[in-house]
Short mmCIF file of C-alpha atoms in Angstrom, two decimals:
data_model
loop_
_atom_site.label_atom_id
_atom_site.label_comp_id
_atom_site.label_asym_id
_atom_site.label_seq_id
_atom_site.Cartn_x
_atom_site.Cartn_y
_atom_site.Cartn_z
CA UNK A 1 164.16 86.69 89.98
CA UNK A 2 161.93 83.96 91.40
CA UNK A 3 161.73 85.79 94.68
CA UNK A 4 160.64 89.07 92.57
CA UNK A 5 157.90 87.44 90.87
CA UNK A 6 157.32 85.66 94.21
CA UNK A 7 156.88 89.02 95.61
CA UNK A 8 155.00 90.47 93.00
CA UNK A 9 152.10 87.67 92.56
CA UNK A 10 151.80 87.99 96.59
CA UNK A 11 150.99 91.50 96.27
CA UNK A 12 148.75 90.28 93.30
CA UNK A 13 146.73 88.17 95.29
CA UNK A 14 146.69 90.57 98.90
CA UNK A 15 145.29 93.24 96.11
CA UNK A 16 142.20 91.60 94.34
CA UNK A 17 141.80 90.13 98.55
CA UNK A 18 141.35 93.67 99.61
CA UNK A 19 139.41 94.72 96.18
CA UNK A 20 136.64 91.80 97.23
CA UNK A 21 136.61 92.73 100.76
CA UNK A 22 136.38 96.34 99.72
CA UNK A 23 133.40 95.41 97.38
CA UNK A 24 131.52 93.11 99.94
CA UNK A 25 131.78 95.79 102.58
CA UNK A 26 129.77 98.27 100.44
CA UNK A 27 127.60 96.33 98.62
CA UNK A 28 126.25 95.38 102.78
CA UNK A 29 126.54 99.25 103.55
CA UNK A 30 124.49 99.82 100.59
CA UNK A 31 121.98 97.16 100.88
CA UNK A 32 121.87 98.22 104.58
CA UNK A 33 121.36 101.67 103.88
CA UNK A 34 118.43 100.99 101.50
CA UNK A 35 116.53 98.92 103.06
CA UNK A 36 116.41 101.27 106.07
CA UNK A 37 115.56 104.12 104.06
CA UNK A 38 113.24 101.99 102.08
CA UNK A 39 111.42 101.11 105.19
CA UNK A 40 111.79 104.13 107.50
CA UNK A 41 110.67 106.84 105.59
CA UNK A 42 107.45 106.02 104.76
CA UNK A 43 106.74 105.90 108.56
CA UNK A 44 108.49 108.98 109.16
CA UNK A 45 106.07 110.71 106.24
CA UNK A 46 102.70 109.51 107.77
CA UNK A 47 103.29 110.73 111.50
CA UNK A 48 103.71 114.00 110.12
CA UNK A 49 100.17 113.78 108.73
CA UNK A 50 97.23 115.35 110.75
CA UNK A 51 94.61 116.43 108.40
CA UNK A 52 92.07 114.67 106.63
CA UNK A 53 93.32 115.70 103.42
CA UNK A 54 97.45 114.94 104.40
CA UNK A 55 96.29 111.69 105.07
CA UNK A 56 94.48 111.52 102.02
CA UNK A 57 97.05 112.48 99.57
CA UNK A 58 99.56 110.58 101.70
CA UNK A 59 98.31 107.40 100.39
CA UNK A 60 97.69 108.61 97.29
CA UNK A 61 101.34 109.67 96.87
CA UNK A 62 102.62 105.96 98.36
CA UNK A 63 104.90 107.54 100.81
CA UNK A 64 104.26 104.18 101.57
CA UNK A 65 103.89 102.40 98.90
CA UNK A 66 106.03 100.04 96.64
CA UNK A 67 106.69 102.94 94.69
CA UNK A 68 109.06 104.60 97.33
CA UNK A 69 111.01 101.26 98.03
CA UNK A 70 111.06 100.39 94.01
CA UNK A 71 112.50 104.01 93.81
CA UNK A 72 115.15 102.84 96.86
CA UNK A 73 115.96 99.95 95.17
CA UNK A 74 117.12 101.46 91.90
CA UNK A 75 118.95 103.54 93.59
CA UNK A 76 120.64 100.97 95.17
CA UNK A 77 121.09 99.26 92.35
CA UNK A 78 123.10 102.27 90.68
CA UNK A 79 125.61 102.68 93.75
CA UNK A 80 126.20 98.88 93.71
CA UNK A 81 127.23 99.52 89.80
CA UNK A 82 129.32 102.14 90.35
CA UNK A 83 131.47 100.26 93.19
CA UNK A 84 131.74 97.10 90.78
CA UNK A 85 132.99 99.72 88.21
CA UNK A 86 135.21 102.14 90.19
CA UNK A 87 136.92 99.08 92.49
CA UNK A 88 137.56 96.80 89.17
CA UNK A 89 138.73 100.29 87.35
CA UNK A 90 141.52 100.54 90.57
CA UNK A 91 142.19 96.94 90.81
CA UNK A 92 143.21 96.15 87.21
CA UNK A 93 145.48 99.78 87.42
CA UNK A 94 146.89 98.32 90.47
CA UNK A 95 147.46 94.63 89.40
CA UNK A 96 149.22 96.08 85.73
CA UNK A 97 151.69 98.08 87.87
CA UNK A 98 152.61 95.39 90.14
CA UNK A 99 153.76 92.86 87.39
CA UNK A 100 155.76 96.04 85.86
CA UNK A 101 153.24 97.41 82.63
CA UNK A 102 154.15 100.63 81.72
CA UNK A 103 151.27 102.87 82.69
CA UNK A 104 151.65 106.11 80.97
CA UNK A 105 151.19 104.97 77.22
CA UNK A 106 148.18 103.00 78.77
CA UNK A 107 146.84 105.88 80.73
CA UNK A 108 147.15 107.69 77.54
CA UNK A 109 145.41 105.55 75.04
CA UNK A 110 142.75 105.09 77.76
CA UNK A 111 142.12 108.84 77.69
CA UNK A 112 142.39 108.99 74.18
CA UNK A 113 139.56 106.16 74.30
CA UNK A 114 137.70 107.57 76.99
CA UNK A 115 137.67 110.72 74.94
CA UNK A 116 136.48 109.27 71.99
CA UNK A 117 134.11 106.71 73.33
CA UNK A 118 132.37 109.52 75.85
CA UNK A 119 131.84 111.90 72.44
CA UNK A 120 129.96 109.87 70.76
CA UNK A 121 127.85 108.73 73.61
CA UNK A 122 127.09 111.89 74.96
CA UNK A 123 123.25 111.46 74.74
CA UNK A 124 123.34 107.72 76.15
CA UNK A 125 125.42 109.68 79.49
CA UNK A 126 122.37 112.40 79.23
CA UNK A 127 119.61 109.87 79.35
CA UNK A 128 121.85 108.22 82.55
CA UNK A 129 121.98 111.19 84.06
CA UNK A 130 118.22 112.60 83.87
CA UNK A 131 117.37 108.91 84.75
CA UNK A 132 118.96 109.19 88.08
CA UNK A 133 118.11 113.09 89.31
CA UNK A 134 113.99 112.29 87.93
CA UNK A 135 114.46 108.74 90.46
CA UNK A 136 116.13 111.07 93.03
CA UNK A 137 113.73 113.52 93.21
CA UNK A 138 111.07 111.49 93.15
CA UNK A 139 109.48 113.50 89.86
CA UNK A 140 107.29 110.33 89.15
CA UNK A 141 106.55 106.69 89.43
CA UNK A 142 104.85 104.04 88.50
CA UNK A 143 100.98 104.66 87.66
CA UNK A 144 101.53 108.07 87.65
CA UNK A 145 99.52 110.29 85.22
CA UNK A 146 102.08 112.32 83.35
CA UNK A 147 102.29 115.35 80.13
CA UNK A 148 105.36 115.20 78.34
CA UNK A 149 104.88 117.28 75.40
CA UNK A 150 102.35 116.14 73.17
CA UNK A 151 102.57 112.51 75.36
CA UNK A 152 99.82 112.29 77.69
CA UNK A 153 99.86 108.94 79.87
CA UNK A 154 100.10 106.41 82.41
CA UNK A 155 104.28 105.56 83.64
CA UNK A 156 104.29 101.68 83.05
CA UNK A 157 108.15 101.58 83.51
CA UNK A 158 110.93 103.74 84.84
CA UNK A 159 114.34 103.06 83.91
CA UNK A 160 117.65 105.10 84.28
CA UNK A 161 117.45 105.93 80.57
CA UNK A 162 114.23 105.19 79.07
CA UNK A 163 110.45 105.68 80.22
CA UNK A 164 107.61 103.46 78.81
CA UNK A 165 104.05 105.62 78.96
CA UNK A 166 100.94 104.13 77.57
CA UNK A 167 98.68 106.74 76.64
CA UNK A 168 94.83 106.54 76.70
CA UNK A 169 94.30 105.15 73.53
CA UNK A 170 96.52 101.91 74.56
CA UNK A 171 99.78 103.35 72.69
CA UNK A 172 102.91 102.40 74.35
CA UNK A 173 105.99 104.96 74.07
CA UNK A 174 109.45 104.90 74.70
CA UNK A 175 110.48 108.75 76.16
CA UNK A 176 114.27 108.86 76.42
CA UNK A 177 115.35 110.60 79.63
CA UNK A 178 117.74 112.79 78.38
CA UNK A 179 114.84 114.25 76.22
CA UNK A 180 112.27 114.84 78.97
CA UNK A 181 112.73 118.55 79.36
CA UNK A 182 109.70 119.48 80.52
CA UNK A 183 107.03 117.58 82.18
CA UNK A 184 103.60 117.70 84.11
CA UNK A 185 102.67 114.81 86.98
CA UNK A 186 98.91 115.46 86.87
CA UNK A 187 98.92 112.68 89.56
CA UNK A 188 101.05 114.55 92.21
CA UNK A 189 99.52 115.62 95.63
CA UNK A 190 95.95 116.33 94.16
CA UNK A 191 93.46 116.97 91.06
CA UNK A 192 91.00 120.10 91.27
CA UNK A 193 88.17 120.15 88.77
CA UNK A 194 85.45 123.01 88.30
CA UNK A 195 81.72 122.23 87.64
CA UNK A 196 79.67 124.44 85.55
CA UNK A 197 75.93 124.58 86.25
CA UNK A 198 73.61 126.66 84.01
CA UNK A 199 70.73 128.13 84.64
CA UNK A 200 68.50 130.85 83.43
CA UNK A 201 69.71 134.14 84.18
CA UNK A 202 66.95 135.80 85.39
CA UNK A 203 66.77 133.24 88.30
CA UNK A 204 67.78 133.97 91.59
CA UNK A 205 71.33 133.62 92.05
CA UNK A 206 71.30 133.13 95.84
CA UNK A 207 68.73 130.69 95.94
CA UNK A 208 70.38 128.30 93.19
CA UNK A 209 74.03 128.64 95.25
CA UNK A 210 71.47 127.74 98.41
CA UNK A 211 69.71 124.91 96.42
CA UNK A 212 73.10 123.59 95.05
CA UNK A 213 74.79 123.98 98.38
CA UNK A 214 72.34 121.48 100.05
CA UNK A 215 72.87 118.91 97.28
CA UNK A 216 76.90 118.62 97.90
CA UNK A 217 76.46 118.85 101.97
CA UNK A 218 78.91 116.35 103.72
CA UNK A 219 79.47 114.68 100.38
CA UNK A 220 82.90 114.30 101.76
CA UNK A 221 82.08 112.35 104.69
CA UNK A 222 79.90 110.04 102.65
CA UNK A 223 81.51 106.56 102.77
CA UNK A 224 81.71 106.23 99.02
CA UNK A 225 83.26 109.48 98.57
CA UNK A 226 85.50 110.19 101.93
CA UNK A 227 88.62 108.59 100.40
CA UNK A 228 88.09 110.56 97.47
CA UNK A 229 87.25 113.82 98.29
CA UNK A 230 89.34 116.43 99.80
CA UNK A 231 86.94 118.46 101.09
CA UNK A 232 83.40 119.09 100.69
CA UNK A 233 82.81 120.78 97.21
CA UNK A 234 82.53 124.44 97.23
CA UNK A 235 79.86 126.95 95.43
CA UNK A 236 82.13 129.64 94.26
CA UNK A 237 78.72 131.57 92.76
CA UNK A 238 77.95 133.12 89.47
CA UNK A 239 80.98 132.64 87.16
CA UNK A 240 79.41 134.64 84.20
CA UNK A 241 76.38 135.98 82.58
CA UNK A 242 75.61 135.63 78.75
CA UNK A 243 72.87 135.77 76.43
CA UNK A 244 70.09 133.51 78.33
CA UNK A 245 72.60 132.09 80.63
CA UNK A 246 73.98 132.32 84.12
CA UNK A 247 76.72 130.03 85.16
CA UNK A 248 77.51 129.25 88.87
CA UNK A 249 80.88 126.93 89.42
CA UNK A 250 81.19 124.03 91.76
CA UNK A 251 84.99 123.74 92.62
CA UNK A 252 85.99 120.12 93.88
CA UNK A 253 89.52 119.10 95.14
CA UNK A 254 90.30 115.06 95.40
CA UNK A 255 93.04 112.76 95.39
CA UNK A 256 94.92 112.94 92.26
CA UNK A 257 93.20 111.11 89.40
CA UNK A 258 90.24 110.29 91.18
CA UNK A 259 88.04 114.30 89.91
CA UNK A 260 86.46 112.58 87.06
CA UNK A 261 84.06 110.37 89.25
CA UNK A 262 83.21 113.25 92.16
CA UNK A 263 82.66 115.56 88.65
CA UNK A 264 80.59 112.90 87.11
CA UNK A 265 78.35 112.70 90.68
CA UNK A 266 78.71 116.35 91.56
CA UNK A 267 76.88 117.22 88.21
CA UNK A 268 74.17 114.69 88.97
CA UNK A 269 73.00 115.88 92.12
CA UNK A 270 73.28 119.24 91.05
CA UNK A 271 70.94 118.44 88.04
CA UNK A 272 68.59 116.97 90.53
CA UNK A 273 68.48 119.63 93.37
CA UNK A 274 67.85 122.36 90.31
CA UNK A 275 64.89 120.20 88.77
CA UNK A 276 63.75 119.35 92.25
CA UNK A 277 63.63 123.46 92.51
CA UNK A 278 61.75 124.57 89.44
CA UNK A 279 64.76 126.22 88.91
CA UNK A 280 65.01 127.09 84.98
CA UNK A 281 67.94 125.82 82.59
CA UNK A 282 69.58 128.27 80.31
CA UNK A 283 67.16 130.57 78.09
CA UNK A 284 68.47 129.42 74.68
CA UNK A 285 68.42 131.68 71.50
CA UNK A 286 64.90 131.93 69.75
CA UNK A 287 62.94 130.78 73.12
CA UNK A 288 60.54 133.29 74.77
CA UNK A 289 60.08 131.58 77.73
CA UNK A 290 61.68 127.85 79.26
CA UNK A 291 59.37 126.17 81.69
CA UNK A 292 60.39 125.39 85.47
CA UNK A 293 62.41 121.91 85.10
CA UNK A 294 60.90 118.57 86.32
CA UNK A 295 63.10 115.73 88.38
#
């Protein structure tokens, strides 16, 4: 007998030995395995990048960023759980049927348990779940502009099961992952905005696209707007006719987030090439005749 239990508590000890040495050996792999991924990939991203506007959106995307390695990290984080789990799961199962514990009834009120216990928390494992594919896939991050639903707002936090989004009018809320079903990242890869410039509609419509033309030229290359803008801002022409009114659009393509400055600039110098013109603003209802604009 005292050789048995001799026996038993050696193969004890050689068993939670090998369950440590087990662990430490991927929690390095992991943390190995991250931090190259965390630190290689950005690189890898930006000398694919030849354009003005890949370089651009590039940095606006953080491929690399702290976003990409905070998104490595969790990751990381979640593999190093599941190895604590899964390795202490086999280890106790191991140790109990060394020292002789009869492991079916156990088995079988564990999976009675297990049953019971992953019922009622089937929306906790949902919010898990949708935590780790929207990290995976890289849906969104951190200072990212995002629509879910009626929720419009800036990601302050991403968790596996909840994320915090403070909207524009400072409120904070909680968005369980398992309940995200759809959603918009208005601050992925870029933001496009369309300008609307009225005029009078018996004015010329190739002369206002020329006159509004020369006001945008190599606004892109400006220093003040050449990390901003895509590409120079484009005069698509007359958009529509009505009443007194003609309507040319201005489309402009920038880094995401960053429209509603180039919009707020775009109109400006459009205002001031057209009164700079004597070109005529919109004929409105009940006026015979407008007078040429002044600057």
């Amino acid at each position: 007998m005292p050789a048995e239990i001799l026996e038993r508590a050696v193969l004890v000890v050689l068993v939670l030995v090998m369950a440590l040495v087990l662990r430490l050996f991927l929690k390095l792999l992991i943390r190995r395995v991250t931090r190259s991924l965390a630190d290689r990939a950005p690189e890898k991203a930006a000398d694919d990048l030849g354009t003005k506007a890949q370089r651009l959106l590039a940095r606006a995307s953080g491929l690399a960023s702290e976003r990409h390695k905070q998104r490595v990290s969790t990751l990381g984080s979640l593999l190093n759980n599941v190895v604590d789990v899964v390795i202490g799961i086999v280890t106790v199962l191991t140790v109990l049927a060394i020292v002789g514990v009869p492991m079916t009834p156990l088995l079988a009120s564990a999976g009675v348990g297990g049953l019971a216990i992953g019922f009622g928390a089937q929306s906790l494992v949902k919010d898990y779940l949708s935590g780790i594919f929207m990290l995976a896939e890289d849906q969104f991050g951190i200072g990212d502009l995002i629509e879910v639903g009626s929720v419009t707002g800036t990601v302050l936090e991403v968790s596996l099961r909840v994320t915090k989004v403070r909207t524009a009018t400072g409120t904070v809320w909680y968005l369980r992952n398992g309940e995200i079903l759809t959603l918009g990242n208005i601050s992925q890869g870029f933001s496009t905005a369309m300008i609307e410039v009225p005029v009078a509609i018996d004015e010329n419509p190739e002369k206002v696209a020329s006159v509004l033309r020369g006001a945008i030229s190599g606004m892109d290359e400006e220093p003040e707007w050449a990390q901003v803008l895509l590409q120079e801002p484009t005069v698509l022409g007359v958009d529509s006719m009505s009443g007194g009114t003609m309507t040319l659009n201005i489309l402009i393509k920038t880094t995401a987030n960053n429209q509603w400055g180039a919009m707020r600039e775009v109109r400006l110098r459009a205002k001031r090439a057209v009164a700079a013109a004597g070109i005529r603003g919109p004929i409105l209802p009940g006026t015979a005749e407008v007078p040429p604009a002044t600057a």
